[in-house]
Amino acid sequence: MEISNTFGPVDVAISGLRAQDKNIEIISSNVANAQTTDNGKGEPYRRLEAIFKTDSDGIGGVNIDEITADMSELPRILKPGHPDADEQGYVTMPNVNLPIEMMNLNMASRLYQANAAVLKRYQKMVETTLELLR
Amino acid sequence: MINLNANVNSALPTADLNSIGTSKAGSTDNQKTDFADTVKQVGKYISKVDDLQQSSNISIKDLLAGKNEDITSVVSAMAKADISFKLLVGVRNKLIEAYKQTMNMPL
């Protein structure tokens, strides 16, 4: 294993940026569909979650392995007259919890910043090394 | 085991160590390389650095034209092109400095 792959850290940081990019897309889908009672198949929206996986054994970038649906219980609220209500007047709502989504959004955006910071700092480090040439 | 040996060649893009036998630390065989050889070897690297520049150029153009909406790939291409170009400039400056010093040597 060699340590002197100059572009290694660049690729790893970029993969982190990409992963969090997708993660934020998933979170925004959850927030946008926080009250979607019909996902097109007559069922309420289920919140989605990204599952991350390393690119390779040991040092390597990150990948999104799969995007799974959260199978936790769907809350039911009384809303008679709603087109999607059942006989008792209850509507099954999505299992999106806004405070949790906000927390995940904060985490995703911080992680994005962290990956960008790694990339920036690495470029500075290479510049420092090249200063030695002068 | 992580090999921490200095290996300047791998810092440049797709370094194939066999075809380019520059002064590798620790493997100074009795082969002599003159200044012209060194310049030629740098010339080989220029096309590789240029490849990275071209690909970063293309990715910027694609982004502006709307063909590609992935900003991170542009950032990646830019970072790589930037690093390799800075190294090339550093090596070039060093080479020219060495040439000048040799030329100014009083005989």
JSON list of C-alpha atoms in Angstrom, two decimals, chain A residues 51-105:
[
{"chain": "A", "resi": 51, "resn": "ILE", "atom": "CA", "xyz": [-27.52, 3.85, 3.89]},
{"chain": "A", "resi": 52, "resn": "PHE", "atom": "CA", "xyz": [-23.84, 4.66, 3.45]},
{"chain": "A", "resi": 53, "resn": "LYS", "atom": "CA", "xyz": [-21.14, 2.18, 2.53]},
{"chain": "A", "resi": 54, "resn": "THR", "atom": "CA", "xyz": [-17.38, 2.45, 2.06]},
{"chain": "A", "resi": 55, "resn": "ASP", "atom": "CA", "xyz": [-16.02, 2.23, -1.46]},
{"chain": "A", "resi": 56, "resn": "SER", "atom": "CA", "xyz": [-13.32, -0.28, -0.58]},
{"chain": "A", "resi": 57, "resn": "ASP", "atom": "CA", "xyz": [-11.67, -2.03, 2.33]},
{"chain": "A", "resi": 58, "resn": "GLY", "atom": "CA", "xyz": [-9.60, 0.28, 4.49]},
{"chain": "A", "resi": 59, "resn": "ILE", "atom": "CA", "xyz": [-9.01, 3.82, 3.26]},
{"chain": "A", "resi": 60, "resn": "GLY", "atom": "CA", "xyz": [-11.52, 4.87, 0.65]},
{"chain": "A", "resi": 61, "resn": "GLY", "atom": "CA", "xyz": [-14.43, 7.06, -0.26]},
{"chain": "A", "resi": 62, "resn": "VAL", "atom": "CA", "xyz": [-18.07, 6.65, 0.63]},
{"chain": "A", "resi": 63, "resn": "ASN", "atom": "CA", "xyz": [-20.99, 5.51, -1.46]},
{"chain": "A", "resi": 64, "resn": "ILE", "atom": "CA", "xyz": [-24.71, 5.39, -0.94]},
{"chain": "A", "resi": 65, "resn": "ASP", "atom": "CA", "xyz": [-25.47, 1.67, -0.70]},
{"chain": "A", "resi": 66, "resn": "GLU", "atom": "CA", "xyz": [-29.23, 1.96, -0.88]},
{"chain": "A", "resi": 67, "resn": "ILE", "atom": "CA", "xyz": [-32.10, 4.25, -0.03]},
{"chain": "A", "resi": 68, "resn": "THR", "atom": "CA", "xyz": [-34.48, 2.46, 2.28]},
{"chain": "A", "resi": 69, "resn": "ALA", "atom": "CA", "xyz": [-37.99, 3.35, 3.35]},
{"chain": "A", "resi": 70, "resn": "ASP", "atom": "CA", "xyz": [-38.56, 3.82, 7.09]},
{"chain": "A", "resi": 71, "resn": "MET", "atom": "CA", "xyz": [-41.04, 1.05, 7.98]},
{"chain": "A", "resi": 72, "resn": "SER", "atom": "CA", "xyz": [-42.00, 2.52, 11.38]},
{"chain": "A", "resi": 73, "resn": "GLU", "atom": "CA", "xyz": [-45.68, 2.91, 12.27]},
{"chain": "A", "resi": 74, "resn": "LEU", "atom": "CA", "xyz": [-47.62, 5.55, 10.37]},
{"chain": "A", "resi": 75, "resn": "PRO", "atom": "CA", "xyz": [-49.54, 7.97, 12.58]},
{"chain": "A", "resi": 76, "resn": "ARG", "atom": "CA", "xyz": [-53.31, 8.31, 12.12]},
{"chain": "A", "resi": 77, "resn": "ILE", "atom": "CA", "xyz": [-55.17, 11.54, 12.63]},
{"chain": "A", "resi": 78, "resn": "LEU", "atom": "CA", "xyz": [-58.94, 12.23, 12.72]},
{"chain": "A", "resi": 79, "resn": "LYS", "atom": "CA", "xyz": [-59.89, 14.12, 9.61]},
{"chain": "A", "resi": 80, "resn": "PRO", "atom": "CA", "xyz": [-63.39, 13.21, 8.42]},
{"chain": "A", "resi": 81, "resn": "GLY", "atom": "CA", "xyz": [-64.20, 14.28, 4.90]},
{"chain": "A", "resi": 82, "resn": "HIS", "atom": "CA", "xyz": [-60.61, 13.90, 3.70]},
{"chain": "A", "resi": 83, "resn": "PRO", "atom": "CA", "xyz": [-60.55, 11.95, 0.42]},
{"chain": "A", "resi": 84, "resn": "ASP", "atom": "CA", "xyz": [-58.03, 9.46, 1.89]},
{"chain": "A", "resi": 85, "resn": "ALA", "atom": "CA", "xyz": [-59.92, 8.99, 5.19]},
{"chain": "A", "resi": 86, "resn": "ASP", "atom": "CA", "xyz": [-61.18, 5.52, 6.19]},
{"chain": "A", "resi": 87, "resn": "GLU", "atom": "CA", "xyz": [-64.71, 4.66, 7.43]},
{"chain": "A", "resi": 88, "resn": "GLN", "atom": "CA", "xyz": [-64.01, 6.04, 10.93]},
{"chain": "A", "resi": 89, "resn": "GLY", "atom": "CA", "xyz": [-62.69, 9.29, 9.48]},
{"chain": "A", "resi": 90, "resn": "TYR", "atom": "CA", "xyz": [-59.04, 8.60, 10.24]},
{"chain": "A", "resi": 91, "resn": "VAL", "atom": "CA", "xyz": [-56.32, 9.54, 7.76]},
{"chain": "A", "resi": 92, "resn": "THR", "atom": "CA", "xyz": [-52.99, 7.72, 7.82]},
{"chain": "A", "resi": 93, "resn": "MET", "atom": "CA", "xyz": [-50.22, 10.29, 7.66]},
{"chain": "A", "resi": 94, "resn": "PRO", "atom": "CA", "xyz": [-46.56, 9.89, 6.61]},
{"chain": "A", "resi": 95, "resn": "ASN", "atom": "CA", "xyz": [-44.06, 8.92, 9.32]},
{"chain": "A", "resi": 96, "resn": "VAL", "atom": "CA", "xyz": [-42.02, 12.05, 8.67]},
{"chain": "A", "resi": 97, "resn": "ASN", "atom": "CA", "xyz": [-40.97, 13.78, 11.86]},
{"chain": "A", "resi": 98, "resn": "LEU", "atom": "CA", "xyz": [-39.93, 17.35, 11.07]},
{"chain": "A", "resi": 99, "resn": "PRO", "atom": "CA", "xyz": [-37.61, 17.92, 14.07]},
{"chain": "A", "resi": 100, "resn": "ILE", "atom": "CA", "xyz": [-35.75, 14.73, 13.16]},
{"chain": "A", "resi": 101, "resn": "GLU", "atom": "CA", "xyz": [-35.46, 15.83, 9.55]},
{"chain": "A", "resi": 102, "resn": "MET", "atom": "CA", "xyz": [-34.10, 19.21, 10.65]},
{"chain": "A", "resi": 103, "resn": "MET", "atom": "CA", "xyz": [-31.55, 17.43, 12.81]},
{"chain": "A", "resi": 104, "resn": "ASN", "atom": "CA", "xyz": [-30.52, 15.22, 9.88]},
{"chain": "A", "resi": 105, "resn": "LEU", "atom": "CA", "xyz": [-30.35, 18.27, 7.63]}
]
